[in-house]
Amino acid sequence: VYGGTQDNASQGGPSRTDNVNGIRNGDWFVTLFGDGHQSATEPGNPNIVYAEWQEGNLVRYDLSSGEIVYIKPQPDAGEGPERFNWDSPILVSPHDPKRLYFASQRVWRSDDRGDSWRAISGDLSRQRDRLRLPLMGRQQSWDSAWDLFAMSDYATITSLAESPQVEGLIYAGTDDGLLQVSEDGGGQWRSIEVGRLPGVPAEAFVNDIKADLFDADTVYVALDNHKNGDFRPLLVVSRDRGRSWKSMVGDLPERHLVWRLVQDHVEPRLFFVGTEFGIFASVDGGQHWLPLQGGAPTISFRDLAIQRRENDLVGGSFGRGIWILDDYTPLRSMARNGLPDSATLYEPRRAWWYVEKRPIFSGGKGYQGDDYFVAPNPAFGALFTYYLKE
């Protein structure tokens, strides 16, 4: 599992170990210093990890050698500076594991793991200088250090997606209320005002874009207007590549702004969203949403990912670590058939069977003291999931 932490680097670590103590301090490793932001891996090559610190400072980390290569895209001579968001979006193409997309105010593409880049768009933002815009009731000065040095650039791209069904069908979203669509790999872009989307305020921040895993024409967008005091969940879907839209909020609770959305890779109607107050699931394509509990905190979950081999849902919280829902496959059955009419035992996945190691003899922390941090492993043995009607 990889992710970024506030002021404590980008890190990676296992979701399970082969010892009775669990997941220990020493099982984790740092992939990059500084503020941690979005991480990515290369499918088929677990040694290649991408990490970044704020405002687009992207690196490629090779676990086999420990080498870190700085791969941030650079403008050509004579071009103005790039504007990268504080949390710049990185995307590994579903069509080529060595192809990367990255974004400033422009979309960048690399076909060699970031060794070289080319811009495939112009400036896709509104191209406005934020120092000329009112903030807290007045226009800020050029020497306002807090605004200039401790906050994100403005008029930047915040989210990227490429359809896994159609190579070169690319979506980009900005922090100033624009969606952009290219159907030819970045040759031409079609701009969409987010204020045209149902229930979405003009200039809302685009938190996430996901192209449907099954239908080439469908795309999902999560937006955010909390900086204007509006904490409503904003979630929409288009089934014609952004030409028309419908709300997908369903019965999500009020004030649960949506940060991330993921779609199950087997059942098209099964979705998960990370909100400001926990993770929710929908088994009917977003008409109804249910909170996923199981001990996870009801706090902000800023990112979600699905481990397809294990059918696990991974959630990155803001301040409470990483949480994993092991083997959510029973939700697929509910998406297809609804709740059973009688007691049901769902088919378990294959379980690991091994002799657990005892490196400090006893389980847990043993006698190592309070600075020896451990997180529990998943339960040893097979996991059985059942449903009781009453």
JSON list of N, CA and C in Angstrom, two decimals, residues 347-377:
[
{"chain": "A", "resi": 347, "resn": "GLU", "atom": "N", "xyz": [-19.50, -17.48, -0.67]},
{"chain": "A", "resi": 347, "resn": "GLU", "atom": "CA", "xyz": [-18.31, -18.26, -0.95]},
{"chain": "A", "resi": 347, "resn": "GLU", "atom": "C", "xyz": [-17.06, -17.52, -0.48]},
{"chain": "A", "resi": 348, "resn": "PRO", "atom": "N", "xyz": [-16.24, -18.15, 0.34]},
{"chain": "A", "resi": 348, "resn": "PRO", "atom": "CA", "xyz": [-15.02, -17.48, 0.79]},
{"chain": "A", "resi": 348, "resn": "PRO", "atom": "C", "xyz": [-13.93, -17.54, -0.27]},
{"chain": "A", "resi": 349, "resn": "ARG", "atom": "N", "xyz": [-13.01, -16.60, -0.20]},
{"chain": "A", "resi": 349, "resn": "ARG", "atom": "CA", "xyz": [-11.86, -16.67, -1.09]},
{"chain": "A", "resi": 349, "resn": "ARG", "atom": "C", "xyz": [-10.82, -17.63, -0.51]},
{"chain": "A", "resi": 350, "resn": "ARG", "atom": "N", "xyz": [-9.88, -18.01, -1.33]},
{"chain": "A", "resi": 350, "resn": "ARG", "atom": "CA", "xyz": [-8.82, -18.91, -0.87]},
{"chain": "A", "resi": 350, "resn": "ARG", "atom": "C", "xyz": [-8.02, -18.24, 0.24]},
{"chain": "A", "resi": 351, "resn": "ALA", "atom": "N", "xyz": [-7.76, -18.98, 1.29]},
{"chain": "A", "resi": 351, "resn": "ALA", "atom": "CA", "xyz": [-7.09, -18.43, 2.46]},
{"chain": "A", "resi": 351, "resn": "ALA", "atom": "C", "xyz": [-5.61, -18.81, 2.47]},
{"chain": "A", "resi": 352, "resn": "TRP", "atom": "N", "xyz": [-4.81, -17.96, 3.11]},
{"chain": "A", "resi": 352, "resn": "TRP", "atom": "CA", "xyz": [-3.39, -18.26, 3.31]},
{"chain": "A", "resi": 352, "resn": "TRP", "atom": "C", "xyz": [-3.25, -19.23, 4.48]},
{"chain": "A", "resi": 353, "resn": "TRP", "atom": "N", "xyz": [-2.37, -20.23, 4.31]},
{"chain": "A", "resi": 353, "resn": "TRP", "atom": "CA", "xyz": [-2.10, -21.20, 5.37]},
{"chain": "A", "resi": 353, "resn": "TRP", "atom": "C", "xyz": [-0.58, -21.31, 5.51]},
{"chain": "A", "resi": 354, "resn": "TYR", "atom": "N", "xyz": [-0.07, -20.86, 6.63]},
{"chain": "A", "resi": 354, "resn": "TYR", "atom": "CA", "xyz": [1.37, -20.83, 6.83]},
{"chain": "A", "resi": 354, "resn": "TYR", "atom": "C", "xyz": [1.68, -20.82, 8.32]},
{"chain": "A", "resi": 355, "resn": "VAL", "atom": "N", "xyz": [2.92, -21.08, 8.65]},
{"chain": "A", "resi": 355, "resn": "VAL", "atom": "CA", "xyz": [3.38, -21.02, 10.04]},
{"chain": "A", "resi": 355, "resn": "VAL", "atom": "C", "xyz": [3.80, -19.58, 10.33]},
{"chain": "A", "resi": 356, "resn": "GLU", "atom": "N", "xyz": [3.13, -18.95, 11.28]},
{"chain": "A", "resi": 356, "resn": "GLU", "atom": "CA", "xyz": [3.44, -17.56, 11.60]},
{"chain": "A", "resi": 356, "resn": "GLU", "atom": "C", "xyz": [4.77, -17.45, 12.36]},
{"chain": "A", "resi": 357, "resn": "LYS", "atom": "N", "xyz": [5.57, -16.46, 11.97]},
{"chain": "A", "resi": 357, "resn": "LYS", "atom": "CA", "xyz": [6.85, -16.23, 12.63]},
{"chain": "A", "resi": 357, "resn": "LYS", "atom": "C", "xyz": [6.64, -15.52, 13.97]},
{"chain": "A", "resi": 358, "resn": "ARG", "atom": "N", "xyz": [7.62, -15.68, 14.86]},
{"chain": "A", "resi": 358, "resn": "ARG", "atom": "CA", "xyz": [7.58, -15.04, 16.17]},
{"chain": "A", "resi": 358, "resn": "ARG", "atom": "C", "xyz": [8.92, -14.34, 16.43]},
{"chain": "A", "resi": 359, "resn": "PRO", "atom": "N", "xyz": [9.18, -13.22, 15.75]},
{"chain": "A", "resi": 359, "resn": "PRO", "atom": "CA", "xyz": [10.50, -12.58, 15.85]},
{"chain": "A", "resi": 359, "resn": "PRO", "atom": "C", "xyz": [10.82, -12.03, 17.23]},
{"chain": "A", "resi": 360, "resn": "ILE", "atom": "N", "xyz": [9.82, -11.66, 18.03]},
{"chain": "A", "resi": 360, "resn": "ILE", "atom": "CA", "xyz": [10.09, -11.22, 19.41]},
{"chain": "A", "resi": 360, "resn": "ILE", "atom": "C", "xyz": [9.38, -12.15, 20.39]},
{"chain": "A", "resi": 361, "resn": "PHE", "atom": "N", "xyz": [9.14, -13.35, 19.96]},
{"chain": "A", "resi": 361, "resn": "PHE", "atom": "CA", "xyz": [8.57, -14.46, 20.72]},
{"chain": "A", "resi": 361, "resn": "PHE", "atom": "C", "xyz": [7.07, -14.28, 20.96]},
{"chain": "A", "resi": 362, "resn": "SER", "atom": "N", "xyz": [6.66, -13.21, 21.60]},
{"chain": "A", "resi": 362, "resn": "SER", "atom": "CA", "xyz": [5.24, -13.04, 21.90]},
{"chain": "A", "resi": 362, "resn": "SER", "atom": "C", "xyz": [4.57, -12.20, 20.82]},
{"chain": "A", "resi": 363, "resn": "GLY", "atom": "N", "xyz": [3.24, -12.18, 20.86]},
{"chain": "A", "resi": 363, "resn": "GLY", "atom": "CA", "xyz": [2.49, -11.41, 19.87]},
{"chain": "A", "resi": 363, "resn": "GLY", "atom": "C", "xyz": [2.39, -9.94, 20.24]},
{"chain": "A", "resi": 364, "resn": "GLY", "atom": "N", "xyz": [1.79, -9.16, 19.34]},
{"chain": "A", "resi": 364, "resn": "GLY", "atom": "CA", "xyz": [1.62, -7.73, 19.57]},
{"chain": "A", "resi": 364, "resn": "GLY", "atom": "C", "xyz": [2.94, -7.02, 19.76]},
{"chain": "A", "resi": 365, "resn": "LYS", "atom": "N", "xyz": [3.00, -6.12, 20.75]},
{"chain": "A", "resi": 365, "resn": "LYS", "atom": "CA", "xyz": [4.23, -5.38, 21.02]},
{"chain": "A", "resi": 365, "resn": "LYS", "atom": "C", "xyz": [5.23, -6.17, 21.85]},
{"chain": "A", "resi": 366, "resn": "GLY", "atom": "N", "xyz": [4.75, -7.27, 22.45]},
{"chain": "A", "resi": 366, "resn": "GLY", "atom": "CA", "xyz": [5.64, -8.02, 23.32]},
{"chain": "A", "resi": 366, "resn": "GLY", "atom": "C", "xyz": [6.12, -7.15, 24.47]},
{"chain": "A", "resi": 367, "resn": "TYR", "atom": "N", "xyz": [7.43, -7.06, 24.64]},
{"chain": "A", "resi": 367, "resn": "TYR", "atom": "CA", "xyz": [8.02, -6.24, 25.71]},
{"chain": "A", "resi": 367, "resn": "TYR", "atom": "C", "xyz": [8.82, -5.08, 25.12]},
{"chain": "A", "resi": 368, "resn": "GLN", "atom": "N", "xyz": [8.39, -4.59, 23.96]},
{"chain": "A", "resi": 368, "resn": "GLN", "atom": "CA", "xyz": [9.19, -3.60, 23.24]},
{"chain": "A", "resi": 368, "resn": "GLN", "atom": "C", "xyz": [8.92, -2.16, 23.65]},
{"chain": "A", "resi": 369, "resn": "GLY", "atom": "N", "xyz": [7.86, -1.91, 24.40]},
{"chain": "A", "resi": 369, "resn": "GLY", "atom": "CA", "xyz": [7.59, -0.55, 24.85]},
{"chain": "A", "resi": 369, "resn": "GLY", "atom": "C", "xyz": [6.62, 0.19, 23.94]},
{"chain": "A", "resi": 370, "resn": "ASP", "atom": "N", "xyz": [6.25, 1.40, 24.38]},
{"chain": "A", "resi": 370, "resn": "ASP", "atom": "CA", "xyz": [5.21, 2.14, 23.68]},
{"chain": "A", "resi": 370, "resn": "ASP", "atom": "C", "xyz": [5.65, 2.74, 22.36]},
{"chain": "A", "resi": 371, "resn": "ASP", "atom": "N", "xyz": [6.96, 2.84, 22.12]},
{"chain": "A", "resi": 371, "resn": "ASP", "atom": "CA", "xyz": [7.39, 3.40, 20.84]},
{"chain": "A", "resi": 371, "resn": "ASP", "atom": "C", "xyz": [7.52, 2.32, 19.76]},
{"chain": "A", "resi": 372, "resn": "TYR", "atom": "N", "xyz": [7.11, 1.12, 20.09]},
{"chain": "A", "resi": 372, "resn": "TYR", "atom": "CA", "xyz": [7.09, 0.02, 19.11]},
{"chain": "A", "resi": 372, "resn": "TYR", "atom": "C", "xyz": [5.65, -0.09, 18.61]},
{"chain": "A", "resi": 373, "resn": "PHE", "atom": "N", "xyz": [5.40, 0.53, 17.47]},
{"chain": "A", "resi": 373, "resn": "PHE", "atom": "CA", "xyz": [4.04, 0.60, 16.95]},
{"chain": "A", "resi": 373, "resn": "PHE", "atom": "C", "xyz": [3.73, -0.63, 16.10]},
{"chain": "A", "resi": 374, "resn": "VAL", "atom": "N", "xyz": [2.55, -1.18, 16.29]},
{"chain": "A", "resi": 374, "resn": "VAL", "atom": "CA", "xyz": [2.10, -2.30, 15.46]},
{"chain": "A", "resi": 374, "resn": "VAL", "atom": "C", "xyz": [0.64, -2.08, 15.10]},
{"chain": "A", "resi": 375, "resn": "ALA", "atom": "N", "xyz": [0.28, -2.55, 13.91]},
{"chain": "A", "resi": 375, "resn": "ALA", "atom": "CA", "xyz": [-1.12, -2.61, 13.50]},
{"chain": "A", "resi": 375, "resn": "ALA", "atom": "C", "xyz": [-1.46, -4.07, 13.27]},
{"chain": "A", "resi": 376, "resn": "PRO", "atom": "N", "xyz": [-2.66, -4.49, 13.60]},
{"chain": "A", "resi": 376, "resn": "PRO", "atom": "CA", "xyz": [-2.99, -5.91, 13.51]},
{"chain": "A", "resi": 376, "resn": "PRO", "atom": "C", "xyz": [-3.03, -6.40, 12.07]},
{"chain": "A", "resi": 377, "resn": "ASN", "atom": "N", "xyz": [-2.60, -7.64, 11.88]},
{"chain": "A", "resi": 377, "resn": "ASN", "atom": "CA", "xyz": [-2.78, -8.31, 10.60]},
{"chain": "A", "resi": 377, "resn": "ASN", "atom": "C", "xyz": [-4.26, -8.63, 10.39]}
]
